[in-house]
Tab-separated table of C-alpha atoms in Angstrom:
chain	number	residue	atom	x	y	z
A	1	UNK	CA	-34.916	3.423	-1.023
A	2	UNK	CA	-38.598	3.220	-0.102
A	3	UNK	CA	-37.921	-0.042	1.546
A	4	UNK	CA	-36.576	2.076	4.539
A	5	UNK	CA	-39.397	4.947	4.521
A	6	UNK	CA	-36.477	7.363	3.741
A	7	UNK	CA	-35.151	9.107	0.599
A	8	UNK	CA	-31.611	9.320	-0.191
A	9	UNK	CA	-31.205	12.876	0.867
A	10	UNK	CA	-32.515	12.217	4.417
A	11	UNK	CA	-30.348	8.982	4.864
A	12	UNK	CA	-27.349	10.952	3.662
A	13	UNK	CA	-27.985	13.525	6.009
A	14	UNK	CA	-28.490	10.777	8.673
A	15	UNK	CA	-25.339	9.225	8.174
A	16	UNK	CA	-23.124	12.334	8.424
A	17	UNK	CA	-21.892	12.246	11.973
A	18	UNK	CA	-24.087	14.370	14.509
A	19	UNK	CA	-21.212	17.373	14.956
A	20	UNK	CA	-21.409	17.959	11.116
A	21	UNK	CA	-25.414	18.242	11.256
A	22	UNK	CA	-25.191	20.997	13.637
A	23	UNK	CA	-23.996	23.310	10.884
A	24	UNK	CA	-27.086	22.769	8.734
A	25	UNK	CA	-30.593	23.810	10.279
A	26	UNK	CA	-32.336	21.409	11.868
A	27	UNK	CA	-35.325	20.309	9.897
A	28	UNK	CA	-38.624	19.725	11.768
A	29	UNK	CA	-39.708	16.215	12.018
A	30	UNK	CA	-36.322	14.596	12.398
A	31	UNK	CA	-36.091	13.715	15.834
A	32	UNK	CA	-32.605	12.840	17.665
A	33	UNK	CA	-30.063	13.196	15.028
A	34	UNK	CA	-27.891	11.062	17.134
A	35	UNK	CA	-30.266	8.215	17.386
A	36	UNK	CA	-31.413	8.736	13.864
A	37	UNK	CA	-27.706	8.456	12.902
A	38	UNK	CA	-26.979	5.163	14.782
A	39	UNK	CA	-30.192	3.601	13.397
A	40	UNK	CA	-29.491	4.770	9.926
A	41	UNK	CA	-26.155	3.364	10.231
A	42	UNK	CA	-27.687	-0.032	11.176
A	43	UNK	CA	-29.957	-0.087	8.278
A	44	UNK	CA	-28.023	1.808	5.428
A	45	UNK	CA	-25.698	-0.993	4.768
A	46	UNK	CA	-22.761	-1.600	2.717
A	47	UNK	CA	-24.602	-0.036	-0.285
A	48	UNK	CA	-23.333	3.696	0.312
A	49	UNK	CA	-19.812	2.334	1.221
A	50	UNK	CA	-19.452	0.091	-2.008
A	51	UNK	CA	-20.738	2.919	-3.942
A	52	UNK	CA	-18.090	5.112	-2.548
A	53	UNK	CA	-15.492	2.525	-2.889
A	54	UNK	CA	-16.449	2.018	-6.331
A	55	UNK	CA	-15.992	5.795	-7.137
A	56	UNK	CA	-12.756	6.185	-5.319
A	57	UNK	CA	-11.527	2.794	-6.668
A	58	UNK	CA	-10.753	1.499	-3.254
A	59	UNK	CA	-9.920	-2.021	-2.403
A	60	UNK	CA	-12.471	-3.592	0.021
A	61	UNK	CA	-10.170	-6.748	0.597
A	62	UNK	CA	-6.560	-7.236	1.919
A	63	UNK	CA	-4.168	-7.934	-0.990
A	64	UNK	CA	-2.713	-11.645	-1.580
A	65	UNK	CA	0.781	-10.284	-1.480
A	66	UNK	CA	1.995	-11.800	-4.664
A	67	UNK	CA	5.218	-11.442	-5.764
A	68	UNK	CA	4.608	-10.055	-9.653
A	69	UNK	CA	5.827	-7.265	-11.744
A	70	UNK	CA	6.514	-4.200	-9.752
A	71	UNK	CA	6.780	-5.745	-6.489
A	72	UNK	CA	9.073	-4.088	-4.323
A	73	UNK	CA	11.725	-6.454	-2.466
A	74	UNK	CA	14.347	-6.381	-0.008
A	75	UNK	CA	18.117	-7.588	-0.605
A	76	UNK	CA	19.223	-9.698	2.145
A	77	UNK	CA	22.919	-10.246	1.116
A	78	UNK	CA	25.848	-7.913	1.847
A	79	UNK	CA	26.365	-6.960	-2.137
A	80	UNK	CA	27.323	-3.268	-2.536
A	81	UNK	CA	24.792	-2.989	-5.117
A	82	UNK	CA	22.168	-4.135	-2.962
A	83	UNK	CA	23.067	-2.341	0.355
A	84	UNK	CA	23.245	0.864	-1.238
A	85	UNK	CA	19.950	0.420	-2.980
A	86	UNK	CA	18.403	-0.426	0.274
A	87	UNK	CA	19.948	2.132	2.532
A	88	UNK	CA	18.926	4.854	-0.267
A	89	UNK	CA	15.314	3.647	0.332
A	90	UNK	CA	15.039	2.734	-3.107
A	91	UNK	CA	14.392	-1.042	-2.905
A	92	UNK	CA	14.656	-3.127	-6.177
A	93	UNK	CA	11.468	-3.705	-8.136
A	94	UNK	CA	10.634	-7.144	-9.641
A	95	UNK	CA	10.241	-6.774	-13.560
A	96	UNK	CA	9.841	-10.342	-14.636
A	97	UNK	CA	9.457	-13.540	-12.679
A	98	UNK	CA	10.836	-16.790	-14.626
A	99	UNK	CA	8.097	-18.933	-14.253
A	100	UNK	CA	4.962	-19.652	-16.196
A	101	UNK	CA	2.486	-18.123	-13.931
A	102	UNK	CA	3.996	-14.756	-13.262
A	103	UNK	CA	3.939	-15.103	-9.343
A	104	UNK	CA	7.001	-15.792	-7.725
A	105	UNK	CA	7.094	-18.233	-4.854
A	106	UNK	CA	10.143	-19.125	-2.728
A	107	UNK	CA	13.382	-20.011	-4.894
A	108	UNK	CA	12.007	-18.816	-8.088
A	109	UNK	CA	14.463	-16.642	-10.006
A	110	UNK	CA	13.199	-12.974	-10.809
A	111	UNK	CA	14.617	-9.893	-12.803
A	112	UNK	CA	14.728	-6.909	-10.828
A	113	UNK	CA	15.510	-3.405	-11.614
A	114	UNK	CA	17.819	-1.957	-9.138
A	115	UNK	CA	19.505	1.479	-9.398
A	116	UNK	CA	19.095	1.657	-13.142
A	117	UNK	CA	20.200	-1.786	-13.595
A	118	UNK	CA	18.643	-5.071	-14.617
A	119	UNK	CA	19.776	-7.700	-12.108
A	120	UNK	CA	18.553	-11.479	-11.573
A	121	UNK	CA	17.862	-12.468	-8.278
A	122	UNK	CA	16.587	-15.700	-6.144
A	123	UNK	CA	13.499	-15.247	-4.044
A	124	UNK	CA	14.765	-16.790	-0.530
A	125	UNK	CA	11.393	-15.829	1.281
A	126	UNK	CA	8.094	-14.716	0.539
A	127	UNK	CA	5.376	-12.925	2.444
A	128	UNK	CA	2.452	-14.382	0.785
A	129	UNK	CA	0.639	-17.485	2.512
A	130	UNK	CA	2.574	-20.507	2.267
A	131	UNK	CA	2.119	-24.250	2.414
A	132	UNK	CA	2.408	-26.168	5.560
A	133	UNK	CA	6.187	-26.419	6.850
A	134	UNK	CA	7.030	-23.618	4.439
A	135	UNK	CA	8.329	-20.409	6.366
A	136	UNK	CA	6.239	-17.260	5.624
A	137	UNK	CA	8.513	-14.361	6.138
A	138	UNK	CA	7.645	-10.591	7.069
A	139	UNK	CA	9.466	-9.492	3.983
A	140	UNK	CA	10.122	-10.480	0.380
A	141	UNK	CA	13.941	-11.318	0.225
A	142	UNK	CA	15.806	-11.726	-2.502
A	143	UNK	CA	19.533	-12.577	-3.226
A	144	UNK	CA	21.182	-10.948	-6.106
A	145	UNK	CA	23.105	-13.410	-8.566
A	146	UNK	CA	24.777	-13.021	-11.894
A	147	UNK	CA	24.199	-14.903	-15.026
A	148	UNK	CA	26.204	-17.898	-13.951
A	149	UNK	CA	24.007	-18.077	-10.753
A	150	UNK	CA	26.738	-17.174	-8.436
A	151	UNK	CA	25.659	-14.493	-5.799
A	152	UNK	CA	27.107	-10.907	-5.804
A	153	UNK	CA	27.620	-10.760	-1.959
A	154	UNK	CA	29.208	-12.856	0.402
A	155	UNK	CA	27.087	-13.455	3.267
A	156	UNK	CA	23.107	-13.450	3.851
A	157	UNK	CA	22.278	-12.250	7.406
A	158	UNK	CA	18.733	-13.710	7.561
A	159	UNK	CA	17.148	-17.174	7.643
A	160	UNK	CA	16.469	-19.018	4.412
A	161	UNK	CA	14.314	-22.130	4.072
A	162	UNK	CA	15.566	-25.505	4.080
A	163	UNK	CA	13.815	-26.089	0.876
A	164	UNK	CA	15.908	-24.161	-1.086
A	165	UNK	CA	18.737	-27.060	-0.858
A	166	UNK	CA	16.233	-28.974	-2.781
A	167	UNK	CA	15.018	-26.402	-5.346
A	168	UNK	CA	18.064	-24.474	-6.156
A	169	UNK	CA	20.004	-27.973	-6.930
A	170	UNK	CA	17.092	-28.758	-9.038
A	171	UNK	CA	17.502	-25.300	-10.888
A	172	UNK	CA	21.277	-25.889	-11.342
A	173	UNK	CA	22.752	-27.290	-14.734
A	174	UNK	CA	25.991	-29.238	-14.864
A	175	UNK	CA	28.534	-27.076	-16.588
A	176	UNK	CA	25.708	-24.196	-16.787
A	177	UNK	CA	24.250	-22.150	-13.944
A	178	UNK	CA	25.115	-23.002	-10.583
A	179	UNK	CA	22.750	-21.523	-7.878
A	180	UNK	CA	23.954	-23.583	-5.172
A	181	UNK	CA	26.453	-20.969	-3.878
A	182	UNK	CA	23.638	-19.223	-2.271
A	183	UNK	CA	23.325	-21.935	0.039
A	184	UNK	CA	27.059	-21.832	0.955
A	185	UNK	CA	27.122	-18.102	2.042
A	186	UNK	CA	23.469	-18.503	4.098
A	187	UNK	CA	24.268	-18.172	7.945
A	188	UNK	CA	21.049	-20.070	9.064
A	189	UNK	CA	18.421	-22.491	7.769
A	190	UNK	CA	14.639	-22.627	9.222
B	1	UNK	CA	-34.767	6.226	-6.876
B	2	UNK	CA	-31.291	5.215	-5.693
B	3	UNK	CA	-29.774	7.646	-8.685
B	4	UNK	CA	-26.337	7.855	-6.463
B	5	UNK	CA	-25.791	3.886	-6.558
B	6	UNK	CA	-24.579	2.476	-9.619
B	7	UNK	CA	-26.709	0.042	-11.272
B	8	UNK	CA	-24.231	-2.934	-10.917
B	9	UNK	CA	-24.004	-2.585	-7.157
B	10	UNK	CA	-27.512	-2.185	-6.755
B	11	UNK	CA	-28.070	-5.680	-8.107
B	12	UNK	CA	-25.442	-7.170	-6.214
B	13	UNK	CA	-27.484	-6.253	-2.845
B	14	UNK	CA	-30.678	-6.950	-4.211
B	15	UNK	CA	-30.486	-9.559	-6.501
B	16	UNK	CA	-32.939	-12.423	-6.764
B	17	UNK	CA	-32.155	-15.724	-5.299
B	18	UNK	CA	-31.331	-18.477	-7.633
B	19	UNK	CA	-34.345	-20.461	-8.890
B	20	UNK	CA	-32.699	-23.732	-7.638
B	21	UNK	CA	-30.986	-23.439	-4.619
B	22	UNK	CA	-29.079	-26.682	-3.394
B	23	UNK	CA	-29.313	-26.501	0.231
B	24	UNK	CA	-27.067	-29.194	2.272
B	25	UNK	CA	-29.282	-31.084	4.640
B	26	UNK	CA	-27.840	-32.894	7.612
B	27	UNK	CA	-30.095	-35.569	9.102
B	28	UNK	CA	-30.974	-34.598	12.789
B	29	UNK	CA	-28.802	-35.957	15.607
B	30	UNK	CA	-30.168	-39.115	17.226
B	31	UNK	CA	-28.566	-40.815	19.996
B	32	UNK	CA	-27.653	-44.653	19.333
B	33	UNK	CA	-29.903	-46.456	21.241
B	34	UNK	CA	-27.540	-48.935	22.509
B	35	UNK	CA	-25.224	-46.382	23.837
B	36	UNK	CA	-27.662	-44.236	25.777
B	37	UNK	CA	-29.137	-47.467	27.510
B	38	UNK	CA	-25.558	-48.290	29.112
B	39	UNK	CA	-25.157	-46.811	32.626
B	40	UNK	CA	-21.547	-46.814	32.789
B	41	UNK	CA	-21.164	-43.387	31.350
B	42	UNK	CA	-18.298	-41.678	32.956
B	43	UNK	CA	-18.426	-38.028	33.897
B	44	UNK	CA	-16.639	-35.965	31.430
B	45	UNK	CA	-13.480	-33.798	32.220
B	46	UNK	CA	-14.946	-30.143	31.999
B	47	UNK	CA	-11.777	-29.110	29.676
B	48	UNK	CA	-12.329	-31.470	26.977
B	49	UNK	CA	-13.666	-28.816	24.569
B	50	UNK	CA	-10.681	-26.080	25.144
B	51	UNK	CA	-8.024	-29.008	25.242
B	52	UNK	CA	-9.055	-30.997	22.553
B	53	UNK	CA	-11.112	-28.493	20.001
B	54	UNK	CA	-9.996	-30.452	16.897
B	55	UNK	CA	-12.140	-33.374	18.004
B	56	UNK	CA	-15.210	-31.339	17.351
B	57	UNK	CA	-16.247	-31.545	13.728
B	58	UNK	CA	-16.897	-28.457	11.575
B	59	UNK	CA	-20.518	-27.468	12.150
B	60	UNK	CA	-20.943	-26.290	8.273
B	61	UNK	CA	-23.923	-28.477	7.366
B	62	UNK	CA	-22.472	-28.839	3.929
B	63	UNK	CA	-19.274	-30.396	5.142
B	64	UNK	CA	-20.940	-32.772	7.790
B	65	UNK	CA	-20.592	-36.500	7.418
B	66	UNK	CA	-20.870	-38.320	10.470
B	67	UNK	CA	-19.076	-41.414	9.379
B	68	UNK	CA	-16.132	-39.670	7.938
B	69	UNK	CA	-15.947	-37.796	11.507
B	70	UNK	CA	-15.884	-40.957	13.430
B	71	UNK	CA	-13.204	-42.699	11.100
B	72	UNK	CA	-11.277	-39.348	11.449
B	73	UNK	CA	-11.313	-39.366	15.275
B	74	UNK	CA	-10.126	-42.863	15.418
B	75	UNK	CA	-7.067	-42.119	13.069
B	76	UNK	CA	-6.635	-38.999	15.498
B	77	UNK	CA	-6.296	-41.113	18.385
B	78	UNK	CA	-3.953	-43.511	16.670
B	79	UNK	CA	-1.712	-40.658	15.558
B	80	UNK	CA	-1.829	-39.452	19.212
B	81	UNK	CA	-0.365	-42.831	20.584
B	82	UNK	CA	2.437	-42.510	18.426
B	83	UNK	CA	3.311	-38.665	18.871
B	84	UNK	CA	2.163	-36.816	22.133
B	85	UNK	CA	0.346	-33.597	21.191
B	86	UNK	CA	0.182	-31.559	24.134
B	87	UNK	CA	-2.412	-29.086	25.586
B	88	UNK	CA	-1.722	-25.644	24.297
B	89	UNK	CA	-3.688	-22.600	23.794
B	90	UNK	CA	-2.817	-19.458	21.573
B	91	UNK	CA	-0.003	-17.534	23.040
B	92	UNK	CA	1.713	-20.594	24.217
B	93	UNK	CA	5.440	-21.046	23.204
B	94	UNK	CA	6.059	-24.178	21.386
B	95	UNK	CA	8.957	-26.009	19.980
B	96	UNK	CA	8.152	-28.519	16.853
B	97	UNK	CA	10.556	-30.861	15.509
B	98	UNK	CA	9.789	-32.116	12.003
B	99	UNK	CA	11.315	-34.620	9.652
B	100	UNK	CA	12.978	-32.590	6.815
B	101	UNK	CA	15.024	-34.461	4.338
B	102	UNK	CA	16.562	-31.241	3.070
B	103	UNK	CA	17.763	-29.945	6.442
B	104	UNK	CA	21.409	-31.282	7.810
B	105	UNK	CA	20.456	-33.552	10.380
B	106	UNK	CA	17.014	-34.587	8.708
B	107	UNK	CA	15.164	-33.183	11.365
B	108	UNK	CA	13.957	-29.320	11.635
B	109	UNK	CA	13.298	-27.647	15.006
B	110	UNK	CA	11.262	-24.221	15.215
B	111	UNK	CA	10.539	-22.349	18.136
B	112	UNK	CA	7.748	-19.643	18.603
B	113	UNK	CA	4.689	-18.404	19.898
B	114	UNK	CA	1.515	-19.828	18.672
B	115	UNK	CA	-0.464	-17.096	16.793
B	116	UNK	CA	-3.520	-18.965	15.296
B	117	UNK	CA	-4.959	-22.145	15.619
B	118	UNK	CA	-7.837	-23.878	13.390
B	119	UNK	CA	-8.884	-26.742	11.317
B	120	UNK	CA	-10.919	-29.888	12.341
B	121	UNK	CA	-10.120	-33.372	12.643
B	122	UNK	CA	-7.039	-34.787	10.735
B	123	UNK	CA	-6.647	-31.309	9.195
B	124	UNK	CA	-6.274	-29.313	12.429
B	125	UNK	CA	-3.412	-26.649	12.221
B	126	UNK	CA	-1.420	-24.172	14.076
B	127	UNK	CA	1.026	-21.145	13.225
B	128	UNK	CA	4.002	-20.659	15.116
B	129	UNK	CA	5.781	-16.891	14.978
B	130	UNK	CA	9.262	-16.028	15.825
B	131	UNK	CA	11.987	-13.198	15.136
B	132	UNK	CA	15.277	-15.042	14.157
B	133	UNK	CA	18.028	-12.750	13.196
B	134	UNK	CA	15.719	-9.658	12.815
B	135	UNK	CA	13.747	-11.487	10.468
B	136	UNK	CA	10.105	-12.401	11.376
B	137	UNK	CA	9.000	-15.892	10.499
B	138	UNK	CA	5.976	-17.904	10.615
B	139	UNK	CA	5.399	-21.582	10.029
B	140	UNK	CA	1.967	-23.459	9.946
B	141	UNK	CA	1.939	-27.017	11.243
B	142	UNK	CA	-0.323	-29.797	10.643
B	143	UNK	CA	-0.940	-31.576	14.051
B	144	UNK	CA	-1.460	-34.867	12.497
B	145	UNK	CA	1.106	-34.713	9.860
B	146	UNK	CA	3.336	-37.605	9.684
B	147	UNK	CA	6.601	-35.346	9.298
B	148	UNK	CA	5.906	-34.181	12.801
B	149	UNK	CA	8.309	-35.858	15.105
B	150	UNK	CA	7.883	-34.098	18.176
B	151	UNK	CA	5.922	-31.279	19.658
B	152	UNK	CA	6.731	-29.563	22.938
B	153	UNK	CA	4.975	-26.755	24.862
B	154	UNK	CA	7.876	-24.558	26.595
B	155	UNK	CA	5.523	-22.238	28.285
B	156	UNK	CA	1.748	-22.913	28.683
B	157	UNK	CA	-0.013	-19.641	28.715
B	158	UNK	CA	-2.966	-18.029	27.188
B	159	UNK	CA	-3.268	-14.581	26.254
B	160	UNK	CA	-5.996	-11.758	26.069
B	161	UNK	CA	-6.980	-12.617	22.683
B	162	UNK	CA	-8.385	-15.334	20.403
B	163	UNK	CA	-5.847	-14.654	17.569
B	164	UNK	CA	-2.620	-13.014	17.821
B	165	UNK	CA	-2.124	-12.168	14.268
B	166	UNK	CA	-1.329	-8.496	15.244
B	167	UNK	CA	2.099	-9.745	16.264
B	168	UNK	CA	2.741	-9.388	12.760
B	169	UNK	CA	2.133	-5.364	13.077
B	170	UNK	CA	3.929	-5.221	16.546
B	171	UNK	CA	7.455	-4.273	17.754
B	172	UNK	CA	9.743	-7.491	17.066
B	173	UNK	CA	10.518	-7.751	20.722
B	174	UNK	CA	6.950	-8.980	21.403
B	175	UNK	CA	7.364	-12.002	18.987
B	176	UNK	CA	11.289	-12.959	19.613
B	177	UNK	CA	11.803	-16.086	21.645
B	178	UNK	CA	15.192	-17.577	21.836
B	179	UNK	CA	15.719	-21.143	19.912
B	180	UNK	CA	17.226	-22.503	23.094
B	181	UNK	CA	14.534	-21.548	25.327
B	182	UNK	CA	14.326	-24.030	28.363
B	183	UNK	CA	10.844	-25.505	29.119
B	184	UNK	CA	8.947	-23.968	32.218
B	185	UNK	CA	7.122	-26.140	34.438
B	186	UNK	CA	3.684	-25.611	35.894
B	187	UNK	CA	2.859	-27.493	39.155
B	188	UNK	CA	0.382	-30.126	38.940
B	189	UNK	CA	-2.942	-29.240	38.658
B	190	UNK	CA	-2.597	-25.260	38.416
B	191	UNK	CA	-5.056	-23.413	36.042
B	192	UNK	CA	-3.441	-22.175	32.655
B	193	UNK	CA	-1.829	-18.645	33.363
B	194	UNK	CA	-2.972	-15.843	31.533
B	195	UNK	CA	-0.480	-13.370	30.166
B	196	UNK	CA	-2.018	-10.044	30.062
B	197	UNK	CA	0.750	-8.351	28.422
B	198	UNK	CA	-0.426	-5.159	26.112
B	199	UNK	CA	1.790	-5.327	23.050
B	200	UNK	CA	2.770	-2.197	21.292
B	201	UNK	CA	1.949	-1.917	17.765
B	202	UNK	CA	3.907	-0.163	14.703
B	203	UNK	CA	2.831	2.673	13.405
B	204	UNK	CA	0.560	2.334	10.396
B	205	UNK	CA	0.036	0.942	7.738
B	206	UNK	CA	-1.014	-2.576	9.134
B	207	UNK	CA	-1.948	-5.739	7.684
B	208	UNK	CA	-5.393	-5.267	8.944
B	209	UNK	CA	-7.657	-2.541	10.553
B	210	UNK	CA	-6.622	-3.559	14.380
B	211	UNK	CA	-8.954	-0.699	15.658
B	212	UNK	CA	-11.867	-2.500	14.337
B	213	UNK	CA	-11.113	-5.897	15.982
B	214	UNK	CA	-11.685	-5.060	19.481
B	215	UNK	CA	-7.974	-6.109	20.856
B	216	UNK	CA	-7.443	-6.654	24.462
B	217	UNK	CA	-3.877	-7.195	24.292
B	218	UNK	CA	-2.757	-4.114	22.630
B	219	UNK	CA	-1.544	-0.745	23.939
B	220	UNK	CA	-3.490	2.525	22.955
B	221	UNK	CA	-3.324	2.569	19.044
B	222	UNK	CA	-2.616	6.219	18.915
B	223	UNK	CA	-4.917	6.904	15.754
B	224	UNK	CA	-6.934	10.038	15.042
B	225	UNK	CA	-10.704	10.203	16.239
B	226	UNK	CA	-11.840	9.436	12.669
B	227	UNK	CA	-10.804	5.908	12.736
B	228	UNK	CA	-12.631	5.127	15.834
B	229	UNK	CA	-15.706	6.543	14.197
B	230	UNK	CA	-15.442	4.337	11.224
B	231	UNK	CA	-14.739	1.240	13.715
B	232	UNK	CA	-18.088	2.253	15.552
B	233	UNK	CA	-19.769	2.073	12.235
B	234	UNK	CA	-18.509	-1.320	11.414
B	235	UNK	CA	-19.109	-3.133	14.841
B	236	UNK	CA	-22.009	-5.520	15.043
B	237	UNK	CA	-23.287	-5.344	18.486
B	238	UNK	CA	-26.421	-7.336	17.365
B	239	UNK	CA	-24.552	-10.631	16.565
B	240	UNK	CA	-24.141	-11.596	20.301
B	241	UNK	CA	-28.046	-11.935	20.408
B	242	UNK	CA	-28.054	-13.958	17.273
B	243	UNK	CA	-29.440	-17.496	18.251
B	244	UNK	CA	-29.469	-18.995	14.776
B	245	UNK	CA	-25.941	-17.689	14.196
B	246	UNK	CA	-24.650	-19.407	17.262
B	247	UNK	CA	-26.711	-22.681	16.302
B	248	UNK	CA	-24.953	-22.627	12.980
B	249	UNK	CA	-21.487	-22.157	14.221
B	250	UNK	CA	-21.452	-24.967	17.005
B	251	UNK	CA	-22.120	-28.670	17.569
B	252	UNK	CA	-25.020	-29.233	19.719
B	253	UNK	CA	-24.296	-30.111	23.431
B	254	UNK	CA	-25.682	-33.482	23.058
B	255	UNK	CA	-23.596	-34.384	20.044
B	256	UNK	CA	-20.684	-32.870	21.792
B	257	UNK	CA	-21.110	-35.072	24.925
B	258	UNK	CA	-21.460	-38.031	22.631
B	259	UNK	CA	-18.341	-37.568	20.921
B	260	UNK	CA	-16.144	-36.973	23.866
B	261	UNK	CA	-18.074	-40.080	25.504
B	262	UNK	CA	-17.038	-41.905	22.364
B	263	UNK	CA	-13.094	-40.842	22.781
B	264	UNK	CA	-13.372	-40.971	26.842
B	265	UNK	CA	-11.964	-44.846	26.639
B	266	UNK	CA	-8.883	-43.430	25.366
B	267	UNK	CA	-9.083	-40.363	27.671
B	268	UNK	CA	-6.344	-42.350	30.325
B	269	UNK	CA	-3.740	-42.511	27.522
B	270	UNK	CA	-4.504	-38.979	26.487
B	271	UNK	CA	-4.285	-37.864	29.934
B	272	UNK	CA	-1.329	-40.101	30.803
B	273	UNK	CA	0.685	-38.666	27.563
B	274	UNK	CA	-0.236	-35.210	28.929
B	275	UNK	CA	1.439	-35.959	32.214
B	276	UNK	CA	4.351	-37.891	30.763
B	277	UNK	CA	5.363	-34.759	28.451
B	278	UNK	CA	5.331	-32.516	31.731
B	279	UNK	CA	7.137	-35.344	33.454
B	280	UNK	CA	9.807	-35.158	30.550
B	281	UNK	CA	9.655	-31.148	30.853
B	282	UNK	CA	10.795	-31.621	34.597
B	283	UNK	CA	13.883	-33.933	33.812
B	284	UNK	CA	14.969	-32.004	30.982
B	285	UNK	CA	14.561	-28.712	32.901
B	286	UNK	CA	16.551	-30.228	35.857
B	287	UNK	CA	19.808	-30.575	33.588
């Protein structure tokens, strides 16, 4: 700290805003609390801020908004369960992502905890950064499905990506699960 | 000394530089002697830099490669002769049609406001945003992607800010545009209008700390004073005097001039496609 010619105490004193300094007695030799404050803020860099962040465990970078375990999701179909959960302000949480990365992308299947039940759902829109031509949604949308892949609701009132036509068809199995009914209840594709 | 600062953090700020540092070297720009001797240099249209910003390469020295840049410019002009890429700015409202084998009629059209734009060369991209059925959507398009069929500018205008990413935190009516929007026509030779609309943001939490971004196009943020105090600590008023920073972030003016002289023979074609798209707009708006 000697490289700035000030002790730690002086710097801490200097970076506290001027109005707080009035409470303590002004020390002799320190001229112009305001100038000192602005000057110190130009000099004392991110060290102190980083130190504070370290103590309080704050994040200093924005989040990637991945869909992983414990992510809150938004049900966009009109199933009773989904509608009541969203209206109560208890949105479902993702408790598992059915892929090897553990991070859900558009069209992946997730297991959600909704109103004390476990339900499977398909991600129909994600907020994380997307590849070109893939729509990025303002919320993480899901459509609840049962174990056969057919949706619990009868209508989806938000747009869904056209990419789901390919993805859900690939996920479906003949004489097994069939996710393509989601495409039939959608109102708009983007 | 520095007892309050944890050791790990101290070392991240005051660590020694690595012993062997590899720095990218770009050979200084030398004008081609043959080109500079010719007298038939046309005067450059002044708006090249704003209308076609993706023709200028990325100034980062480790990514410079003058041969690759020249080849890319050729490819871009070839692509522009097939698909007209109109003049647009951040804040313009655009419609993009792409080939999409999953769509019902094999094409997909999206209308939205351009909120950001970037990339250079063949990797240039822009982001469109719209609110459809009360759901905010953004799609990123690569300008020179072979999947793009058509790019229309429905309303050519600028906004007060360089990026409109704050529309994600604004009320939805500020980014809602009808999908069947009619193209609006500007008179020939008119300057690009600047829309000085002030957007109202939703209350916090936001995607970013907008009070620190010096935004012009937003209404009063309505935050307590401590947010503005914090923002004041983070502003960097000395950066506008940093000549080295500006030098590293820009392409030298002589090189820019030569790049634009290189594409100047194609300027007639670029201009005609610009005018044609305007004429097409006029025809479509008549019906």
